Coordinates of C-alpha atoms in Angstrom, one line a residue:
X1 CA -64.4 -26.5 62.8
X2 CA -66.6 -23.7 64.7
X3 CA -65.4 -21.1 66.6
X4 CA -67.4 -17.9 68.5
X5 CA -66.7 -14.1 67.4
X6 CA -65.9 -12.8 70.6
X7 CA -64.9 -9.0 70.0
X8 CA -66.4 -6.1 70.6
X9 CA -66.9 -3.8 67.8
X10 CA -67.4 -0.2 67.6
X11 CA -66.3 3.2 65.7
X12 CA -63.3 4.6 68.0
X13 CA -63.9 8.4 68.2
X14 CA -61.8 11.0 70.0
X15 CA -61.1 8.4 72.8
X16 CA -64.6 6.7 72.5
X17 CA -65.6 3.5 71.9
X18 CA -69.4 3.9 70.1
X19 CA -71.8 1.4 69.5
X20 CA -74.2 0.8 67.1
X21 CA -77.0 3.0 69.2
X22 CA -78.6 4.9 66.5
X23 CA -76.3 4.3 63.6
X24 CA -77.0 1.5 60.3
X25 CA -74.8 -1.8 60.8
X26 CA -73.6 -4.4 58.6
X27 CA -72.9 -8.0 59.4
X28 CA -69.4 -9.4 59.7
X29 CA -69.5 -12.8 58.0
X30 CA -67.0 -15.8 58.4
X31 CA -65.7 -16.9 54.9
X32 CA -65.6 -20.5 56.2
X33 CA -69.6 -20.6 56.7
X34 CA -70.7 -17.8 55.1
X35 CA -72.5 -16.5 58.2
X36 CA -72.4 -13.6 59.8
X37 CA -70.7 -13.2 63.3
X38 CA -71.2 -9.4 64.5
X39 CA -72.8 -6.4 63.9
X40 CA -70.8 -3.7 62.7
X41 CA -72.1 0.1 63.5
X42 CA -71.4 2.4 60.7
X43 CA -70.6 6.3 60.9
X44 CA -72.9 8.8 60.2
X45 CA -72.2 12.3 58.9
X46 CA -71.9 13.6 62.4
X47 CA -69.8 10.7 63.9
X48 CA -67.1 12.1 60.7
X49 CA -67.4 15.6 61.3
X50 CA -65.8 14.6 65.1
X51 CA -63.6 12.3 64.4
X52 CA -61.9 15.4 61.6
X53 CA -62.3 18.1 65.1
X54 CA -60.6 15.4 67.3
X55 CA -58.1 15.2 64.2
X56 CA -57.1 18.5 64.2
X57 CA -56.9 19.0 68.0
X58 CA -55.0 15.6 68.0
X59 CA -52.7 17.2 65.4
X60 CA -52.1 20.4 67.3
X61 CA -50.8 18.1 70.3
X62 CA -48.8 15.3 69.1
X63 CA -47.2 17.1 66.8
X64 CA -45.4 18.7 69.9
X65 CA -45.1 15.6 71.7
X66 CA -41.1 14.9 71.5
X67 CA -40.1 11.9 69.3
X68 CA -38.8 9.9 71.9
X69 CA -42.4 10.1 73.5
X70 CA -44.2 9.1 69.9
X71 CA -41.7 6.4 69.9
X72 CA -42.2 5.0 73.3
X73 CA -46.5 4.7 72.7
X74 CA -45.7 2.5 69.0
X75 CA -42.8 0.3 71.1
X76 CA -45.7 -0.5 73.9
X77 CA -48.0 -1.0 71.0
X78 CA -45.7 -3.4 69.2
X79 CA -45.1 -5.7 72.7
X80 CA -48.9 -5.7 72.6
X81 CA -49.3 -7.1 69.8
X82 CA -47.0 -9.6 70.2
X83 CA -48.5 -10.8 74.0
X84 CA -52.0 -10.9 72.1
X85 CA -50.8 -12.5 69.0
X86 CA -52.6 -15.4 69.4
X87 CA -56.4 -13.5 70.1
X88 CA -55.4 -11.1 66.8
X89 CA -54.4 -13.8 64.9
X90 CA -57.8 -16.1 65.7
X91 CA -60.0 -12.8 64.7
X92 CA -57.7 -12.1 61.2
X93 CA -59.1 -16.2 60.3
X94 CA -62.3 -15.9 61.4
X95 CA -62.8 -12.5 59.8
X96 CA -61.1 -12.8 56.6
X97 CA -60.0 -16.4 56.5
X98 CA -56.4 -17.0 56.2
X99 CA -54.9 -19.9 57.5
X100 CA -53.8 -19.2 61.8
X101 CA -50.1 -19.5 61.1
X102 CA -50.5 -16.4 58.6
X103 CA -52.3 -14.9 60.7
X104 CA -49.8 -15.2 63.3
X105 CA -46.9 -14.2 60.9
X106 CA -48.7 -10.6 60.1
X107 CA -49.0 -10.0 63.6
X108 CA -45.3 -10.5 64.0
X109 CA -44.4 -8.3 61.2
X110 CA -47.1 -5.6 62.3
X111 CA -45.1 -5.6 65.8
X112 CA -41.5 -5.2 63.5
X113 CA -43.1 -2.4 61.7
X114 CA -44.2 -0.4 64.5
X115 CA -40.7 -1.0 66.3
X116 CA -38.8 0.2 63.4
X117 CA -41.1 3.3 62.7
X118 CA -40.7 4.3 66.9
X119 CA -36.7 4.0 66.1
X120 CA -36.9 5.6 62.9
X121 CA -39.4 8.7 63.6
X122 CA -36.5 10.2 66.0
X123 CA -33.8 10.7 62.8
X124 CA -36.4 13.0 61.2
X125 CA -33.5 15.3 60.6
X126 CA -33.0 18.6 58.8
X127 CA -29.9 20.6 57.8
X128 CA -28.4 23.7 58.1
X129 CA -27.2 25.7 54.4
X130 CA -23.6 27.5 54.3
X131 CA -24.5 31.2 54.5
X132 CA -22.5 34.7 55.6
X133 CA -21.6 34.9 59.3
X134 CA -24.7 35.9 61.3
X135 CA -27.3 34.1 58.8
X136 CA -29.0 30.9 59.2
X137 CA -30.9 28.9 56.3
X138 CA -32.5 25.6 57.4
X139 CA -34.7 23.0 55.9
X140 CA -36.8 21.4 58.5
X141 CA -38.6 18.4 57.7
X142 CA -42.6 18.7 59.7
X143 CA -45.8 16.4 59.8
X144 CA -47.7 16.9 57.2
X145 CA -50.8 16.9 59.4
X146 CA -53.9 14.8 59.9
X147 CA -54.4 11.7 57.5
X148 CA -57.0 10.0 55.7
X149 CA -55.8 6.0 55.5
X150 CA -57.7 3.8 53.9
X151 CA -57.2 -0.1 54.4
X152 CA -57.8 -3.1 52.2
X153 CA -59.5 -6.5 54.2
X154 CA -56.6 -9.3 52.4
X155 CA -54.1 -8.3 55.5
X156 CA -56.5 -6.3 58.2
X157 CA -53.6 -6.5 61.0
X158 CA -50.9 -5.1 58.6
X159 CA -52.5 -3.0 56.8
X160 CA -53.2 -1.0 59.5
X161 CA -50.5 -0.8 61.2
X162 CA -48.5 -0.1 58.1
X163 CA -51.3 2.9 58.0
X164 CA -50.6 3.9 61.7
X165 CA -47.0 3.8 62.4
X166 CA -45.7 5.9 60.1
X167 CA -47.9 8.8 60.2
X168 CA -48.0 8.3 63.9
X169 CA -44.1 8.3 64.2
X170 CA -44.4 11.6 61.8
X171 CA -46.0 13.6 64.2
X172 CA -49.4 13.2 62.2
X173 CA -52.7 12.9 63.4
X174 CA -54.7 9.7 61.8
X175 CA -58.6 9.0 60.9
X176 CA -58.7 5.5 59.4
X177 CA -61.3 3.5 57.7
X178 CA -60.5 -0.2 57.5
X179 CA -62.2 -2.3 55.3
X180 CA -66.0 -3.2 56.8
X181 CA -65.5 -6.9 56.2
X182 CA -62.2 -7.3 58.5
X183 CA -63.5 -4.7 61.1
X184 CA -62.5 -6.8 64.6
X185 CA -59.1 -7.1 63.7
X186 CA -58.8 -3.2 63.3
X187 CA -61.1 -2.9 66.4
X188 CA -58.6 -5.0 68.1
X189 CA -55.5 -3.0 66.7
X190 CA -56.4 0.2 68.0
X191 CA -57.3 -1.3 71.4
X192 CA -53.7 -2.0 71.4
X193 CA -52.5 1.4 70.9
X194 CA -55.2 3.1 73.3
X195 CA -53.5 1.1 76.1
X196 CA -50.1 2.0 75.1
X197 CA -51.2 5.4 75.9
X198 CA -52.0 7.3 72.4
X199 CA -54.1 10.2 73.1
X200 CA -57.5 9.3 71.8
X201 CA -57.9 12.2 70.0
X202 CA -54.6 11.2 67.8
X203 CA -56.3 8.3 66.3
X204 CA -59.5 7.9 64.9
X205 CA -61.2 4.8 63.5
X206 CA -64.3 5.0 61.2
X207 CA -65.9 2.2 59.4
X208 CA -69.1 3.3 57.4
X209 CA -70.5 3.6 53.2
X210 CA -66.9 3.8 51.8
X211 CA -68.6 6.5 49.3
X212 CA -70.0 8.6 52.4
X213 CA -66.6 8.1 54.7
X214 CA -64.0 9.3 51.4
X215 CA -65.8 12.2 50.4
X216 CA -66.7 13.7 53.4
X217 CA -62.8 12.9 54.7
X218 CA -60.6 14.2 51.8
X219 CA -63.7 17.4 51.0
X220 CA -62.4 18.6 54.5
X221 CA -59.6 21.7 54.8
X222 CA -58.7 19.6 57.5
X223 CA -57.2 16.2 56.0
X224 CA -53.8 16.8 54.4
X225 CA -53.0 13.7 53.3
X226 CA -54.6 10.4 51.4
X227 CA -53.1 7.1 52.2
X228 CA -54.8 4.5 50.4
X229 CA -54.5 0.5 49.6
X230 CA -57.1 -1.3 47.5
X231 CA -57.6 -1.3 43.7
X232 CA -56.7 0.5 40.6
X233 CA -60.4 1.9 39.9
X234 CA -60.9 2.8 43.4
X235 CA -58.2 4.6 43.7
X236 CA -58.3 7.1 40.7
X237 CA -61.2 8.0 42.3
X238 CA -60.0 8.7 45.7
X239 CA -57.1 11.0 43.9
X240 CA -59.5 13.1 41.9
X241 CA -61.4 13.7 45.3
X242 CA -58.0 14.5 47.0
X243 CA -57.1 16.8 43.9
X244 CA -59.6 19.2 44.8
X245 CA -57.4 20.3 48.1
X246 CA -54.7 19.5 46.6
X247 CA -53.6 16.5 49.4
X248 CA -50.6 14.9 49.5
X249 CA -50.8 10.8 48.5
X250 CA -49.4 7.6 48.7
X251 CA -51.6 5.3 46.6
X252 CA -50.5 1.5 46.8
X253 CA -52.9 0.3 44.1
X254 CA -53.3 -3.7 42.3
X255 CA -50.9 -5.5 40.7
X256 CA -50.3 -8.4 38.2
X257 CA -46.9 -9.9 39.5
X258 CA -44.7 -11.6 36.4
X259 CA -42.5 -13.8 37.7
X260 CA -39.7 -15.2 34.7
X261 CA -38.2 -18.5 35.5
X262 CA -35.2 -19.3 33.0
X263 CA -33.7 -22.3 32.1
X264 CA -30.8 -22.0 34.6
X265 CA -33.0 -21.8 37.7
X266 CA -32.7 -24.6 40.8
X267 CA -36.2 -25.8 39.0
X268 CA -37.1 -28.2 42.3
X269 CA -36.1 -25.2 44.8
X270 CA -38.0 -23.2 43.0
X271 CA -40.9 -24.8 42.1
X272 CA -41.4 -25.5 46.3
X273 CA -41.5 -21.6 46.7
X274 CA -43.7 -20.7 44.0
X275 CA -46.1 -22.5 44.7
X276 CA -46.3 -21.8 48.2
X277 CA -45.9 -18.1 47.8
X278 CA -48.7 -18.3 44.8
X279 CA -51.6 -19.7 47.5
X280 CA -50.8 -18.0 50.1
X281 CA -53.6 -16.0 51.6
X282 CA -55.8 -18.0 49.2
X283 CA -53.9 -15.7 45.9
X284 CA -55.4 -12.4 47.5
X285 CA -52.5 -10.5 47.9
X286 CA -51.8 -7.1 46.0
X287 CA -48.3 -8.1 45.1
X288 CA -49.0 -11.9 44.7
X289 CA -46.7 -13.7 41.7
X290 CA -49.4 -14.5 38.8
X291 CA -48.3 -14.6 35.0
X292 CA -46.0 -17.4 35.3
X293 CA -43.8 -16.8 32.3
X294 CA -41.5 -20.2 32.1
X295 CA -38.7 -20.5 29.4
X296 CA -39.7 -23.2 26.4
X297 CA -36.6 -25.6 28.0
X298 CA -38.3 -26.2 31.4
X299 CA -41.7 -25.3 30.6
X300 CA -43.5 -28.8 30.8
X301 CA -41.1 -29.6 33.4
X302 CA -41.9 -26.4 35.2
X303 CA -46.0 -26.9 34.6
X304 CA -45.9 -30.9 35.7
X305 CA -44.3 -30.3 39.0
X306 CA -46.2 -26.9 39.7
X307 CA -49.5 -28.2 39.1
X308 CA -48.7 -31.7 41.1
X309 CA -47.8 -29.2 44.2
X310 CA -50.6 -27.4 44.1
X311 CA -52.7 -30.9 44.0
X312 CA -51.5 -31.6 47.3
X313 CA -52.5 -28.6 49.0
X314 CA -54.8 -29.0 51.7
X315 CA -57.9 -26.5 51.4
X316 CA -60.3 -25.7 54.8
X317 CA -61.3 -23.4 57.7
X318 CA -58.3 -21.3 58.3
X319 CA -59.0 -22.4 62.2
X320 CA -58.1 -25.8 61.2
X321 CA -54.5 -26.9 61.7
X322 CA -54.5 -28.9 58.9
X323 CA -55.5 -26.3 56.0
X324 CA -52.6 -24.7 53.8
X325 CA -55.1 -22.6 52.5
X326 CA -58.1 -21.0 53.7
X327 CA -61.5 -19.9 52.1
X328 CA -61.5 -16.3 50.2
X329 CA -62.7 -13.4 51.9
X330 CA -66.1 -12.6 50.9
X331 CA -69.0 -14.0 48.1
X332 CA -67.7 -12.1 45.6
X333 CA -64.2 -13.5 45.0
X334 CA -64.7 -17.3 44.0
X335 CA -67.4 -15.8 41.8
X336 CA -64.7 -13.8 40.1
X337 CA -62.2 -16.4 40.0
X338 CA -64.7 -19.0 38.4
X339 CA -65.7 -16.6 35.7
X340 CA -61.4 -16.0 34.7
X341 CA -61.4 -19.8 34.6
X342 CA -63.9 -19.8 32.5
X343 CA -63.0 -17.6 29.9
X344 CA -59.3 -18.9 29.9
X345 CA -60.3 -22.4 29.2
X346 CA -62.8 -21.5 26.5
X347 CA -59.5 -19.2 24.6
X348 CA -57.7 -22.5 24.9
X349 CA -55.7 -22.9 28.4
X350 CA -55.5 -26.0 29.9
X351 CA -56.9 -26.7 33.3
X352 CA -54.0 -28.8 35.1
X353 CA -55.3 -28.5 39.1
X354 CA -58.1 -27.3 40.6
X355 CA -60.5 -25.0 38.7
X356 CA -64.1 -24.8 40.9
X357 CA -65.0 -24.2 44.3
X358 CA -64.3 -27.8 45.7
X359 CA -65.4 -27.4 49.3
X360 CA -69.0 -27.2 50.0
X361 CA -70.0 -24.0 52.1
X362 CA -67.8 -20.9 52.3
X363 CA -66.7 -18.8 50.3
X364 CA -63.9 -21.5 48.9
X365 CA -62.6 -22.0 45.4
X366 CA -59.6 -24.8 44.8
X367 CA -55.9 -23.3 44.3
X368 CA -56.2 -23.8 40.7
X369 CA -53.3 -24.0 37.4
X370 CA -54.0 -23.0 34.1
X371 CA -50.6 -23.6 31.3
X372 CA -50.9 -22.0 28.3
X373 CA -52.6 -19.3 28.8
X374 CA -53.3 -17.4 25.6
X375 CA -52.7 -13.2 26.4
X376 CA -55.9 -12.6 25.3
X377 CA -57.5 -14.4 28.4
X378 CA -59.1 -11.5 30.9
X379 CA -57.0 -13.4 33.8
X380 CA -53.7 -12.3 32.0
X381 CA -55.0 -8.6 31.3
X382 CA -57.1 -7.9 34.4
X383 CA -55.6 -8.8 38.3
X384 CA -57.0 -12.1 39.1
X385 CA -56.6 -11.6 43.2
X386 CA -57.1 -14.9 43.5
X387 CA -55.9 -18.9 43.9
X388 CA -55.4 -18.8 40.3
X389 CA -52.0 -19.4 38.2
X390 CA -51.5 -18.6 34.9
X391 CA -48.7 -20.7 32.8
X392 CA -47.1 -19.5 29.0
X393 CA -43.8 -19.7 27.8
X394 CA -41.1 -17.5 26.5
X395 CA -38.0 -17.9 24.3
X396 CA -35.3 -15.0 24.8
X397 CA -34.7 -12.6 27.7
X398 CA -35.6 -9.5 25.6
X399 CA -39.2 -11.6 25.4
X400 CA -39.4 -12.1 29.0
X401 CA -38.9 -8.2 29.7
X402 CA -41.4 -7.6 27.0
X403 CA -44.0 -9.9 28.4
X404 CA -43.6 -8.5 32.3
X405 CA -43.8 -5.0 31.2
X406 CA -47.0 -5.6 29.3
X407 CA -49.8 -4.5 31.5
X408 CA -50.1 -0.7 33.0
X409 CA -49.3 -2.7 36.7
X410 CA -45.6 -2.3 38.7
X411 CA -46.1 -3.6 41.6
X412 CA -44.2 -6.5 42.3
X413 CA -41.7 -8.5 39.8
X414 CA -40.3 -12.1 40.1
X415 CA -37.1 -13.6 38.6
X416 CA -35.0 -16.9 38.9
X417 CA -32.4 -17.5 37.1
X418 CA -28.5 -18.0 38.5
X419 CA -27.2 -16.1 35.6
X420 CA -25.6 -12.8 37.7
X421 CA -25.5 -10.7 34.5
X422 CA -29.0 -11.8 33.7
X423 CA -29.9 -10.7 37.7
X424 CA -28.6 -7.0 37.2
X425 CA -30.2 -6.7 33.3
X426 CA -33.7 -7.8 34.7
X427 CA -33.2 -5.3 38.1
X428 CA -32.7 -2.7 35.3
X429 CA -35.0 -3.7 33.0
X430 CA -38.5 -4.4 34.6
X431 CA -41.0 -1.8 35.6
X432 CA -41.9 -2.9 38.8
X433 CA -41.3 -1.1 42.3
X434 CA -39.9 -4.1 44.2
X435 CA -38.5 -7.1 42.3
X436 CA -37.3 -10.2 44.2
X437 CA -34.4 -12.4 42.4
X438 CA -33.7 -16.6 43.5
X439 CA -36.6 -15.4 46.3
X440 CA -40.1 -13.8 46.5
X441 CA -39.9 -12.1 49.9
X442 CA -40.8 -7.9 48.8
X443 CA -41.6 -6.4 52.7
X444 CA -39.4 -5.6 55.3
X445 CA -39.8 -3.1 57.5
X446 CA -36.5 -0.9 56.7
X447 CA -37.4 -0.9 53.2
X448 CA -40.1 0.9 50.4
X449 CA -42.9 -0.7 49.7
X450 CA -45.0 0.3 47.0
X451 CA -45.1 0.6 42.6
X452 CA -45.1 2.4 39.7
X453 CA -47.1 3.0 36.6
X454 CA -51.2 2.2 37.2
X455 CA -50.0 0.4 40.6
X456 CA -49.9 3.7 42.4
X457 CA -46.8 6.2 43.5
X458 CA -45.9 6.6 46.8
X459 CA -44.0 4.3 49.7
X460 CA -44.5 2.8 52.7
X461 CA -43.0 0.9 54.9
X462 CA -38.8 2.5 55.0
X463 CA -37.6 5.7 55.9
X464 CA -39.3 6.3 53.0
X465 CA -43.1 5.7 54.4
X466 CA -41.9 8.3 57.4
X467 CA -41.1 10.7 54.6
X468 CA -44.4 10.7 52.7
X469 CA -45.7 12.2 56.1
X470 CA -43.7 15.4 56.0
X471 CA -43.2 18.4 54.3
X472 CA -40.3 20.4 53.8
X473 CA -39.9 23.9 55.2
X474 CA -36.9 26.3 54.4
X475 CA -36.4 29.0 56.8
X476 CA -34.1 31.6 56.2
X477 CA -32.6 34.2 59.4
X478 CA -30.8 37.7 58.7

């Protein structure tokens, strides 16, 4: 199935919309072909230096804009997104390939998160200290000040807005640099809030050289804060640029999600949830379930029944109503993925679904199931990002809590068991910021999202993600 690229793209600049007149591009290419679509302009060193002066200005004025005001611009944003669901959603697929109804369902939870952050941003409260008649001692809670946000291309609605509400809702300023690859979906985000009325100055939106774009960013006085979601490496990095101004951060960094299945579990119900959980977005999802560690009594069980599932999954152009899973976003992924296959196969794993790219054209590689999976194997060391599931079994609890605290990643955790004082032990036990028991839903919009360990520090998403845009001030009155 075919379909024409129909937005207009552009680097959004104190208000502006600027074109490629002058500037380098790069080609936005549909994962289902493997052809390009657009042509991206890219920032130069000039285009940055305004986008930080619109910044600060930006700053200096929404940060006295009342709350209710801030609140009222992310509402209109949010019923935007929802009456245009339909044009967002078509550019996420043809952009970064998922599927049209996941596209569709990250608009919808885009729109939740920017309603809760315009509710929420208005009980940015303080308090007032006991002290002698005719003294006052307060703690005020203020914006932090203009932002840095950097955005992964798996979710390139969400992860935006998850970047924009909450330092908009703060009182913060914004420059964000979506990922290149998913540009139209971004372009199209920000359309949304400029005609919900944010000042154009408030928000800026770069895409350019990601080396070019972060150092020039987090080297200026100006940007007091890093938000950043992408990978492990790439984020070090980012921090020991931010160190040097010493920037606040909230890094939301890779993962490796363990999910433990004990004997006791509904095996059919969850077997049906796994497996649709495991392909969603073609595997490329940060806090995706992966090492699939299955106790020895249900373990073949458990592998028969996953890998028959995943058989039947029906792999295509995300456009297509038919497909349950898309192509992956870009060259580079079902390259990766083949090469973990490989090397698990040659340390002994056995290849029970899928395992090559299957679907000629596109960046496409089959949902694939791998059961015993030795730990040496890269795939069950390294995060996989990927259609790829990785099978072993355990014995004992205590070596289920060893195996999912292995790796340096706490991202996301997975459990199933119906055994209530198994449920609490495991919530203790497992080093993971968000850990879903009998389910493997992890975001909401009232609640923190983000990890621990080599995953990153930091939340969004929660009172909490309104918080990491603010400092605390204590002022003191004789």
């Amino acid at each position: 199935m075919t379909a024409t690229y129909d937005t207009t793209l552009g680097l959004y600049i104190a208000g502006e919309w600027l074109g490629a007149e002058g500037r380098d591009t790069r080609d936005v290419l549909n994962p289902a072909t493997g052809l390009g679509q657009a042509a991206l302009p890219l920032a130069t060193a000039a285009d940055l230096d305004r986008a930080l002066e619109a910044s600060q200005r930006g700053f200096v004025a929404w940060r006295a804009t009342p709350p209710e005001k801030r609140a009222a611009v992310l509402t209109r944003t949010a019923q935007l997104l929802r009456e245009r669901a339909d044009h967002l959603a078509r550019i996420a697929t043809l952009e970064q390939g998922k599927i049209q109804a996941e596209a569709k369902g990250e608009v919808a939870f885009a729109a939740a998160l920017l309603d809760f952050h315009a509710a929420e941003g208005q009980r940015v409260y303080g308090r007032v200290l006991p002290r002698p008649m005719g003294s006052r001692s307060l703690v005020l809670h203020q914006p932090v000040g203009p932002v840095a946000a950097f955005c992964a291309w798996n979710f390139p609605i969400m992860n935006v807005v998850r970047k924009l509400a909450p330092a908009l809702a703060a009182g913060c300023s914004i420059i964000i640099k979506p990922s290149e690859e998913t540009a139209g979906s971004a372009v199209e985000v920000l359309r949304c809030f400029q005609d919900a009325g944010l000042p154009g100055d408030v928000a800026q939106c770069v895409f350019g050289v990601p080396d070019m774009v972060s150092r020039q960013l987090l080297a200026s006085p100006i940007t007091r804060k890093l938000s950043f979601t992408g990978s492990v490496p790439v984020g070090k990095a980012l921090m020991k640029l931010a160190a040097d101004t010493m920037m606040r951060t909230t890094m939301e960094l890779g993962g490796h999600g363990p999910v433990l299945v004990f004997d006791d579990c509904d095996l059919e119900k969850t077997l049906d949830t796994l497996v649709a959980h495991k392909f969603r977005n073609a595997g490329q999802v940060c806090v995706a379930p992966t090492r699939f560690h299955v106790q020895d009594g249900i373990y073949d069980r458990f592998a028969a029944g996953f890998a028959e599932r995943t058989r039947r999954l029906h792999v295509g152009d995300g456009m297509d109503a038919i497909s349950q899973m898309g192509p992956m976003a870009n060259a580079r992924r079902p390259e990766a993925i083949a090469e973990f296959v490989s090397d698990a196969t040659a340390q002994g794993a056995t290849l029970l679904a899928g395992g090559d790219r299957g679907t000629a054209g596109g960046f496409f590689f089959q949902p694939t199931v791998l059961s015993d999976v030795p730990l040496a194997a890269r795939a069950m060391n390294e995060e996989p990002f990927g259609p790829i599931a990785l099978l072993s079994r355990f014995g004992t609890d205590e070596d289920a809590v060893a195996e999912a605290n292995r790796l340096p990643f706490g991202l996301a955790a997975y459990c199933f068991t119906e055994n209530g004082r198994r449920q609490n032990m495991l919530g203790d036990a497992i080093e993971a910021g968000m850990i879903a028991i009998n389910n493997v839903r992890l975001s909401y919009p009232d609640s923190p999202f983000g990890g621990v360990k080599e995953s990153g520090h930091g939340s969004e998403d929660g009172p909490e993600g309104i918080a990491a845009h603010l400092v605390t001030k204590a002022v003191h009155i004789s």
